[in-house]
Amino acid sequence: MARQARALATRQAVLVAAAEVFDERGYAAATMAEILDRAGVTKGALYFHFHSKEELALAVIEGQGAWIATWKPATDSPVQILIDLGYAFAHALLDDPLVRGSIRLTIEHGSFTQPQIAAYQGWIDLVRGLLEQAREAGELRPGVDPGAAAGVITGAVTGIQLSSQVLTDRRDLVRRIGELWTLLLPGLVEPRALARLSIADRTS
Amino acid sequence: MARQARALATRQAVLVAAAEVFDERGYAAATMAEILDRAGVTKGALYFHFHSKEELALAVIEGQGAWIATWKPATDSPVQILIDLGYAFAHALLDDPLVRGSIRLTIEHGSFTQPQIAAYQGWIDLVRGLLEQAREAGELRPGVDPGAAAGVITGAVTGIQLSSQVLTDRRDLVRRIGELWTLLLPGLVEPRALARLSIADRTS
DNA sequence: GGTAGGATACCTACCGGACGGTATGCGGCC
DNA sequence: GGCCGCATACCGTCCGGTAGGTATCCTACC
């Protein structure tokens, strides 16, 4: 595909610029002109790498999966992994433009529903998997359905991230994630397992 | 202002049509042409009542406050009111186009940040007020901060509504709200108060 | 190791159309 | 008859996308 190092660099510049603009404006309000300007690239260069605005957006959405793939848990307690993942995701939302843009495009339902659902489902499956491990380890409260809980947790994180963005431009995001765990964990995990967990942000 | 009954009718038709289109497409992707078409009204009629697309969107956002104003609690337990409010809101999201459009416009941040924040803050204040009442009634668990919890709850409802919309077009919204309460309430209210609550949808 | 020549990577100018908004006219209720 | 409520036609702009040319690089053959 892309053979030269320079080509990869411009492609990446376009991708990051597009993610930023999509994050700030949303898909429909984002203009190619602004992406071009921010990437410092001409129209021809962009359309060489991405054939349309939609294809560019899809590539940005992919960045979400890429971020998940790079993340590695630092413990073997499934619930602790879940907590840490929440914080790690919060930091990624603050720092990584690709994640930011990807999330906004996923949340905004519009022309391309299919990849949005896929991205969403990826998160839910990840969380459900962790919760099922937790249940097998006896960490979950009885009666907690991993599938339902995974839906609630991903939804809650989505919404908290969103409200934090609208209200404070995500300045209080990490704190709010902490407050979510404080409120949510008593209904989710066994009291004795709860005592062993660290609810604080352990991001190194 | 609007003197004739016919004028009120067309104004309302425009408002509802706009809310629907905003709900389905978002602000930027919504076109005046589609709103016009759906309202069965001409351009002149619309621009007589609303001077711009933005003004129309702001009027739709107002509908949110209008809905809250009409809602009356059916109990005097603050936490039970909160639960009922969640379900009532879910049903409004399913049935009331103005609420649907209003929520989408509030959620997607864009040109008019000020009214969005106001609408959001209205919900948070409402929930916080209920939680403070609950604390005074001794229903809250010790250590629960009403302000923080209100932020978490509104955020969670927002996100759950959104994920339900993306994944199932809101078909499972009511069930998901129930799952949220199931998971959230143990961390929020005193066990003995929890026993007195009805977590199910009590919408008559 | 120099150069032909094709592929890769990119630039510039332009186009069709859709979109938000306006100007102006006109009928009907008070 | 006058203003409220609407209809119609039109306008300027901006936007996504394309056409076609050009530079840069890689490979191969001498």
Coordinates of C-alpha atoms (C1' of nucleotides) in Angstrom, one line a residue:
Chain A
M1 CA 0.0 0.0 0.0
A2 CA 1.8 3.0 1.3
R3 CA 5.4 2.4 0.5
Q4 CA 7.3 5.5 1.3
A5 CA 8.0 6.9 4.8
R6 CA 7.0 10.3 3.7
A7 CA 3.6 8.9 2.6
L8 CA 3.0 7.4 5.9
A9 CA 3.8 10.7 7.6
T10 CA 1.3 12.7 5.5
R11 CA -1.3 10.0 6.0
Q12 CA -0.8 10.2 9.7
A13 CA -0.9 14.0 9.7
V14 CA -4.2 13.9 7.8
L15 CA -5.6 11.3 10.2
V16 CA -4.8 13.3 13.3
A17 CA -6.0 16.5 11.8
A18 CA -9.2 14.9 10.8
A19 CA -9.7 13.4 14.2
E20 CA -9.2 16.8 15.8
V21 CA -11.7 18.5 13.6
F22 CA -14.2 15.7 13.8
D23 CA -13.9 15.8 17.6
E24 CA -14.4 19.6 17.7
R25 CA -17.1 20.0 15.1
G26 CA -18.7 16.6 14.5
Y27 CA -18.9 14.8 11.2
A28 CA -21.3 17.0 9.3
A29 CA -20.0 20.3 10.5
A30 CA -16.4 19.3 9.9
T31 CA -15.1 20.6 6.6
M32 CA -12.4 19.2 4.4
A33 CA -10.9 22.7 4.2
E34 CA -10.2 22.8 7.9
I35 CA -8.7 19.3 8.0
L36 CA -6.5 20.2 5.0
D37 CA -5.4 23.4 6.7
R38 CA -4.7 21.8 10.0
A39 CA -2.8 18.9 8.4
G40 CA -0.7 21.3 6.3
V41 CA -1.5 19.2 3.3
T42 CA -3.2 19.9 0.0
K43 CA -6.4 18.4 -1.3
G44 CA -4.7 16.1 -3.7
A45 CA -2.6 14.6 -1.0
L46 CA -5.5 14.0 1.2
Y47 CA -7.7 12.4 -1.5
F48 CA -4.8 10.2 -2.5
H49 CA -4.8 8.6 0.9
F50 CA -8.6 8.8 1.6
H51 CA -11.1 8.7 -1.2
S52 CA -13.8 10.5 0.6
K53 CA -14.8 12.3 3.8
E54 CA -16.6 9.2 4.9
E55 CA -13.7 6.9 4.4
L56 CA -11.6 9.3 6.4
A57 CA -14.1 9.2 9.2
L58 CA -14.1 5.4 9.2
A59 CA -10.3 5.4 9.4
V60 CA -10.6 7.7 12.5
I61 CA -13.1 5.4 14.1
E62 CA -10.6 2.5 13.6
G63 CA -8.3 4.4 15.9
Q64 CA -10.5 3.3 18.8
G65 CA -9.8 -0.3 18.2
A66 CA -6.1 0.5 17.8
W67 CA -6.1 2.1 21.2
I68 CA -7.7 -0.8 22.9
A69 CA -5.2 -3.1 21.3
T70 CA -2.3 -1.2 22.8
W71 CA -3.7 -1.2 26.3
K72 CA -2.4 -3.8 28.7
P73 CA -3.8 -4.6 32.1
A74 CA -1.4 -4.3 35.1
T75 CA -3.2 -6.7 37.4
D76 CA -5.0 -10.0 37.2
S77 CA -8.1 -9.0 39.1
P78 CA -10.8 -8.6 36.5
V79 CA -12.7 -5.8 38.3
Q80 CA -9.5 -4.0 39.1
I81 CA -8.7 -4.2 35.4
L82 CA -12.1 -2.7 34.6
I83 CA -11.5 0.2 37.0
D84 CA -8.0 0.8 35.6
L85 CA -9.4 0.6 32.1
G86 CA -11.9 3.3 32.9
Y87 CA -9.1 5.7 34.0
A88 CA -6.9 4.8 31.1
F89 CA -9.7 5.6 28.8
A90 CA -10.3 8.9 30.5
H91 CA -6.6 9.8 30.0
A92 CA -6.7 8.7 26.4
L93 CA -9.7 11.0 25.9
L94 CA -7.7 13.9 27.3
D95 CA -4.5 13.2 25.4
D96 CA -5.1 11.2 22.2
P97 CA -6.7 13.1 19.4
L98 CA -7.5 9.9 17.6
V99 CA -9.4 8.5 20.5
R100 CA -11.3 11.8 21.0
G101 CA -12.3 12.0 17.4
S102 CA -13.2 8.4 17.2
I103 CA -15.5 8.6 20.2
R104 CA -17.3 11.6 18.9
L105 CA -17.9 9.9 15.6
T106 CA -19.1 6.8 17.3
I107 CA -21.5 8.6 19.5
E108 CA -22.9 10.7 16.8
H109 CA -25.2 8.5 14.9
G110 CA -25.5 9.4 11.3
S111 CA -24.7 8.1 7.9
F112 CA -22.5 5.1 8.9
T113 CA -24.3 3.2 11.6
Q114 CA -22.6 -0.1 11.0
P115 CA -19.1 0.7 12.2
Q116 CA -20.5 2.8 15.0
I117 CA -22.3 -0.2 16.4
A118 CA -19.3 -2.4 15.9
A119 CA -17.1 0.0 17.9
Y120 CA -19.7 0.3 20.6
Q121 CA -20.1 -3.5 20.8
G122 CA -16.4 -3.9 21.0
W123 CA -16.4 -2.0 24.3
I124 CA -19.4 -3.8 25.6
D125 CA -17.9 -7.2 24.8
L126 CA -14.6 -6.3 26.5
V127 CA -16.4 -5.2 29.7
R128 CA -18.7 -8.2 29.7
G129 CA -15.7 -10.5 29.3
L130 CA -14.1 -8.9 32.4
L131 CA -17.3 -9.2 34.3
E132 CA -17.7 -12.8 33.4
Q133 CA -14.2 -13.5 34.7
A134 CA -15.1 -11.6 37.8
R135 CA -18.1 -13.8 38.3
E136 CA -16.1 -16.9 38.0
A137 CA -13.7 -15.6 40.5
G138 CA -16.6 -15.0 42.8
E139 CA -16.1 -11.3 42.9
L140 CA -19.5 -10.3 41.6
R141 CA -22.5 -9.8 43.7
P142 CA -25.1 -12.6 43.2
G143 CA -27.8 -11.7 40.7
V144 CA -25.6 -9.4 38.7
D145 CA -25.9 -10.1 35.0
P146 CA -22.6 -9.5 33.2
G147 CA -24.3 -8.6 30.0
A148 CA -26.7 -6.1 31.5
A149 CA -24.0 -4.6 33.7
A150 CA -21.6 -4.2 30.8
G151 CA -24.3 -2.2 29.0
V152 CA -24.9 0.0 31.9
I153 CA -21.2 0.6 32.6
T154 CA -20.2 1.4 29.0
G155 CA -23.3 3.6 28.7
A156 CA -22.5 5.4 31.9
V157 CA -18.9 6.0 31.0
T158 CA -20.0 7.3 27.6
G159 CA -22.5 9.7 29.2
I160 CA -20.2 10.9 31.9
Q161 CA -17.5 11.6 29.4
L162 CA -20.0 13.5 27.3
S163 CA -21.4 15.6 30.1
S164 CA -17.9 16.3 31.3
Q165 CA -17.1 17.5 27.8
V166 CA -20.1 19.7 27.5
L167 CA -19.9 21.2 31.0
T168 CA -16.1 21.6 31.6
D169 CA -14.4 20.6 28.4
R170 CA -13.4 17.3 30.1
R171 CA -11.4 19.1 32.8
D172 CA -13.2 17.1 35.5
L173 CA -13.4 13.8 33.6
V174 CA -11.0 11.8 35.7
R175 CA -12.7 12.9 38.9
R176 CA -16.1 12.0 37.5
I177 CA -14.9 8.6 36.5
G178 CA -13.8 8.1 40.1
E179 CA -17.2 9.2 41.3
L180 CA -18.8 6.7 39.0
W181 CA -16.8 3.8 40.4
T182 CA -17.6 4.9 43.9
L183 CA -21.3 4.8 43.2
L184 CA -21.4 1.8 41.0
L185 CA -19.1 -0.8 42.6
P186 CA -21.2 -1.5 45.7
G187 CA -24.0 -2.7 43.5
L188 CA -21.6 -4.7 41.3
V189 CA -19.0 -6.6 43.4
E190 CA -19.0 -8.6 46.6
P191 CA -18.2 -6.5 49.7
R192 CA -15.1 -8.5 50.5
A193 CA -13.8 -8.2 47.0
L194 CA -14.7 -4.5 47.1
A195 CA -12.3 -4.0 50.0
R196 CA -9.4 -5.3 48.0
L197 CA -10.0 -2.9 45.1
S198 CA -8.3 0.4 44.5
I199 CA -10.8 2.8 43.3
A200 CA -8.3 5.6 42.8
D201 CA -6.6 6.5 39.5
R202 CA -3.5 4.3 39.4
T203 CA -2.3 5.6 36.1
S204 CA 1.5 5.7 36.3
Chain B
M1 CA -47.0 37.9 19.2
A2 CA -48.7 35.2 17.3
R3 CA -52.3 36.3 17.2
Q4 CA -54.2 33.8 15.2
A5 CA -54.8 30.2 16.0
R6 CA -53.7 29.1 12.6
A7 CA -50.3 30.8 13.2
L8 CA -49.9 28.8 16.4
A9 CA -50.7 25.6 14.6
T10 CA -48.1 26.2 11.9
R11 CA -45.5 27.3 14.4
Q12 CA -46.1 24.1 16.3
A13 CA -45.9 22.0 13.2
V14 CA -42.6 23.6 12.3
L15 CA -41.3 23.0 15.8
V16 CA -42.2 19.3 15.8
A17 CA -40.8 18.7 12.4
A18 CA -37.6 20.5 13.3
A19 CA -37.3 18.4 16.5
E20 CA -37.7 15.2 14.5
V21 CA -35.2 16.1 11.9
F22 CA -32.7 17.4 14.5
D23 CA -33.2 14.2 16.4
E24 CA -32.5 12.0 13.4
R25 CA -29.7 13.9 11.7
G26 CA -28.2 16.3 14.2
Y27 CA -28.0 20.0 13.9
A28 CA -25.5 20.4 11.1
A29 CA -26.8 17.6 8.9
A30 CA -30.4 18.7 9.3
T31 CA -31.6 20.7 6.4
M32 CA -34.2 23.3 6.3
A33 CA -35.6 21.7 3.2
E34 CA -36.4 18.5 5.1
I35 CA -38.0 20.4 8.0
L36 CA -40.1 22.4 5.6
D37 CA -41.1 19.2 3.8
R38 CA -42.0 17.4 6.9
A39 CA -43.9 20.3 8.4
G40 CA -45.9 20.8 5.2
V41 CA -45.0 24.4 5.3
T42 CA -43.3 26.8 3.0
K43 CA -40.1 28.7 3.6
G44 CA -41.8 32.0 4.1
A45 CA -44.0 30.5 6.8
L46 CA -41.1 29.0 8.7
Y47 CA -38.9 32.1 8.5
F48 CA -41.8 34.2 9.7
H49 CA -41.9 32.3 13.0
F50 CA -38.1 31.5 13.3
H51 CA -35.6 33.9 11.9
S52 CA -32.8 31.3 11.5
K53 CA -31.9 27.7 11.8
E54 CA -30.2 28.4 15.1
E55 CA -33.2 30.1 16.5
L56 CA -35.2 27.1 15.6
A57 CA -32.8 24.8 17.3
L58 CA -32.9 26.9 20.4
A59 CA -36.7 26.8 20.5
V60 CA -36.5 23.0 20.3
I61 CA -34.0 22.9 23.2
E62 CA -36.6 24.9 25.2
G63 CA -38.9 21.9 24.8
Q64 CA -36.8 20.1 27.4
G65 CA -37.6 22.5 30.1
A66 CA -41.2 22.5 29.1
W67 CA -41.4 18.8 29.5
I68 CA -39.8 18.9 33.0
A69 CA -42.3 21.6 34.0
T70 CA -45.2 19.4 33.1
W71 CA -44.0 16.4 35.0
K72 CA -45.4 15.8 38.5
P73 CA -44.1 13.3 41.0
A74 CA -46.5 10.7 42.3
T75 CA -44.9 10.1 45.7
D76 CA -43.1 12.0 48.4
S77 CA -40.0 9.8 48.7
P78 CA -37.2 11.7 47.0
V79 CA -35.4 8.7 45.8
Q80 CA -38.6 7.1 44.5
I81 CA -39.3 10.3 42.7
L82 CA -35.8 10.1 41.1
I83 CA -36.5 6.5 39.9
D84 CA -39.9 7.4 38.5
L85 CA -38.4 10.5 36.8
G86 CA -35.9 8.3 35.1
Y87 CA -38.6 6.0 33.7
A88 CA -40.8 9.0 32.8
F89 CA -37.9 10.5 30.9
A90 CA -37.3 7.3 29.1
H91 CA -40.9 7.2 27.9
A92 CA -40.7 10.8 26.9
L93 CA -37.7 9.9 24.8
L94 CA -39.7 7.3 23.1
D95 CA -42.9 9.3 22.5
D96 CA -42.2 13.0 22.5
P97 CA -40.4 14.3 19.4
L98 CA -39.6 17.6 21.1
V99 CA -37.8 15.8 23.9
R100 CA -36.0 13.6 21.5
G101 CA -34.8 16.5 19.4
S102 CA -34.0 18.6 22.4
I103 CA -31.8 15.9 23.9
R104 CA -29.8 15.4 20.7
L105 CA -29.2 19.1 20.3
T106 CA -28.2 19.3 24.0
I107 CA -25.9 16.4 23.7
E108 CA -24.0 17.3 20.6
H109 CA -21.9 20.3 21.4
G110 CA -21.5 22.8 18.6
S111 CA -22.3 26.3 17.9
F112 CA -24.5 27.2 20.8
T113 CA -22.8 26.0 23.9
Q114 CA -24.6 28.3 26.4
P115 CA -28.1 26.9 26.2
Q116 CA -26.8 23.4 26.1
I117 CA -25.0 23.9 29.4
A118 CA -28.1 25.5 30.9
A119 CA -30.3 22.5 29.9
Y120 CA -27.8 20.1 31.3
Q121 CA -27.4 22.0 34.5
G122 CA -31.1 22.1 34.9
W123 CA -31.2 18.3 35.0
I124 CA -28.2 18.1 37.4
D125 CA -29.8 20.7 39.7
L126 CA -33.1 18.8 39.7
V127 CA -31.4 15.5 40.6
R128 CA -29.2 17.1 43.2
G129 CA -32.2 18.7 44.8
L130 CA -33.9 15.3 45.1
L131 CA -30.7 13.7 46.5
E132 CA -30.3 16.5 49.1
Q133 CA -33.9 15.9 50.2
A134 CA -33.1 12.2 50.4
R135 CA -30.1 12.9 52.5
E136 CA -32.1 15.0 55.0
A137 CA -34.6 12.1 55.1
G138 CA -31.8 9.8 56.0
E139 CA -32.2 7.7 52.9
L140 CA -28.7 8.2 51.5
R141 CA -25.7 6.1 52.3
P142 CA -23.2 8.0 54.4
G143 CA -20.4 9.6 52.4
V144 CA -22.5 10.1 49.3
D145 CA -22.1 13.6 47.9
P146 CA -25.4 14.7 46.3
G147 CA -23.6 17.0 43.8
A148 CA -21.2 14.3 42.7
A149 CA -23.9 11.7 42.6
A150 CA -26.2 14.0 40.6
G151 CA -23.5 14.4 38.0
V152 CA -22.9 10.6 37.8
I153 CA -26.6 9.9 37.5
T154 CA -27.4 12.4 34.8
G155 CA -24.4 11.4 32.9
A156 CA -25.2 7.8 33.2
V157 CA -28.8 8.3 32.0
T158 CA -27.5 10.4 29.1
G159 CA -25.1 7.7 28.1
I160 CA -27.4 4.8 28.5
Q161 CA -30.0 6.6 26.4
L162 CA -27.4 7.3 23.8
S163 CA -26.1 3.8 23.6
S164 CA -29.6 2.4 23.5
Q165 CA -30.3 4.7 20.6
V166 CA -27.2 3.7 18.6
L167 CA -27.5 0.0 19.3
T168 CA -31.3 -0.7 19.3
D169 CA -32.9 2.6 18.3
R170 CA -34.0 2.9 21.9
R171 CA -36.1 -0.3 21.8
D172 CA -34.4 -1.5 25.0
L173 CA -34.2 1.9 26.7
V174 CA -36.7 1.2 29.5
R175 CA -35.1 -2.1 30.4
R176 CA -31.6 -0.5 30.5
I177 CA -32.8 2.3 32.8
G178 CA -34.1 -0.4 35.1
E179 CA -30.7 -2.1 35.0
L180 CA -29.0 1.2 35.8
W181 CA -31.1 1.6 38.9
T182 CA -30.4 -2.0 40.0
L183 CA -26.7 -1.4 39.7
L184 CA -26.6 2.1 41.1
L185 CA -29.0 2.2 44.0
P186 CA -27.0 -0.1 46.4
G187 CA -24.2 2.4 46.3
L188 CA -26.5 5.4 46.7
V189 CA -29.2 4.7 49.3
E190 CA -29.4 3.1 52.8
P191 CA -30.2 -0.6 52.7
R192 CA -33.4 -0.2 54.7
A193 CA -34.5 2.7 52.4
L194 CA -33.6 0.5 49.4
A195 CA -36.0 -2.2 50.6
R196 CA -38.9 0.3 50.5
L197 CA -38.2 1.4 46.9
S198 CA -39.9 0.1 43.8
I199 CA -37.2 -0.2 41.1
A200 CA -39.7 -1.3 38.4
D201 CA -41.3 1.0 35.9
R202 CA -44.4 2.4 37.6
T203 CA -45.5 4.5 34.6
S204 CA -49.3 4.3 34.6
Chain C
dG1 C1' 26.8 3.7 -11.1
dG2 C1' 24.2 6.0 -14.1
dT3 C1' 20.1 6.5 -16.3
dA4 C1' 15.6 5.1 -18.4
dG5 C1' 10.9 4.6 -17.2
dG6 C1' 7.2 3.4 -14.7
dA7 C1' 4.9 3.7 -10.3
dT8 C1' 4.0 6.4 -6.3
dA9 C1' 2.9 10.7 -4.1
dC10 C1' 1.3 15.0 -4.4
dC11 C1' -0.4 19.9 -6.4
dT12 C1' -3.7 23.3 -8.5
dA13 C1' -7.7 24.7 -10.6
dC14 C1' -12.2 23.9 -11.2
dC15 C1' -17.2 22.2 -11.0
dG16 C1' -21.9 21.2 -9.8
dG17 C1' -25.0 21.5 -6.5
dA18 C1' -27.1 22.1 -2.2
dC19 C1' -27.9 25.0 1.5
dG20 C1' -29.3 29.0 4.6
dG21 C1' -31.3 33.1 4.0
dT22 C1' -33.9 37.2 1.7
dA23 C1' -37.0 40.1 -1.1
dT24 C1' -41.2 40.9 -2.5
dG25 C1' -45.9 40.0 -3.3
dC26 C1' -50.5 38.8 -1.8
dG27 C1' -54.7 37.0 0.4
dG28 C1' -57.5 37.0 4.4
dC29 C1' -58.9 37.9 9.3
dC30 C1' -59.7 42.1 12.7
Chain D
dG1 C1' -58.0 49.0 4.8
dG2 C1' -54.2 47.6 7.3
dC3 C1' -51.3 44.4 9.3
dC4 C1' -50.7 39.5 10.2
dG5 C1' -49.5 35.3 8.1
dC6 C1' -47.8 33.1 4.5
dA7 C1' -46.2 31.9 -0.7
dT8 C1' -42.7 32.0 -4.4
dA9 C1' -38.7 33.0 -6.6
dC10 C1' -34.2 34.0 -6.2
dC11 C1' -29.3 34.8 -4.5
dG12 C1' -24.5 34.2 -2.8
dT13 C1' -21.7 31.1 -0.6
dC14 C1' -19.4 27.2 0.6
dC15 C1' -18.5 22.4 0.3
dG16 C1' -17.2 17.7 -1.3
dG17 C1' -15.2 15.8 -5.0
dT18 C1' -12.6 15.4 -9.6
dA19 C1' -9.5 16.2 -13.5
dG20 C1' -5.3 16.4 -15.1
dG21 C1' -0.7 17.7 -14.6
dT22 C1' 3.9 17.3 -11.9
dA23 C1' 7.5 15.9 -8.9
dT24 C1' 9.7 12.3 -6.4
dC25 C1' 11.2 7.8 -5.7
dC26 C1' 12.3 2.8 -6.9
dT27 C1' 13.7 -0.7 -9.9
dA28 C1' 16.2 -2.6 -13.6
dC29 C1' 19.2 -2.9 -17.0
dC30 C1' 23.5 -1.6 -19.1

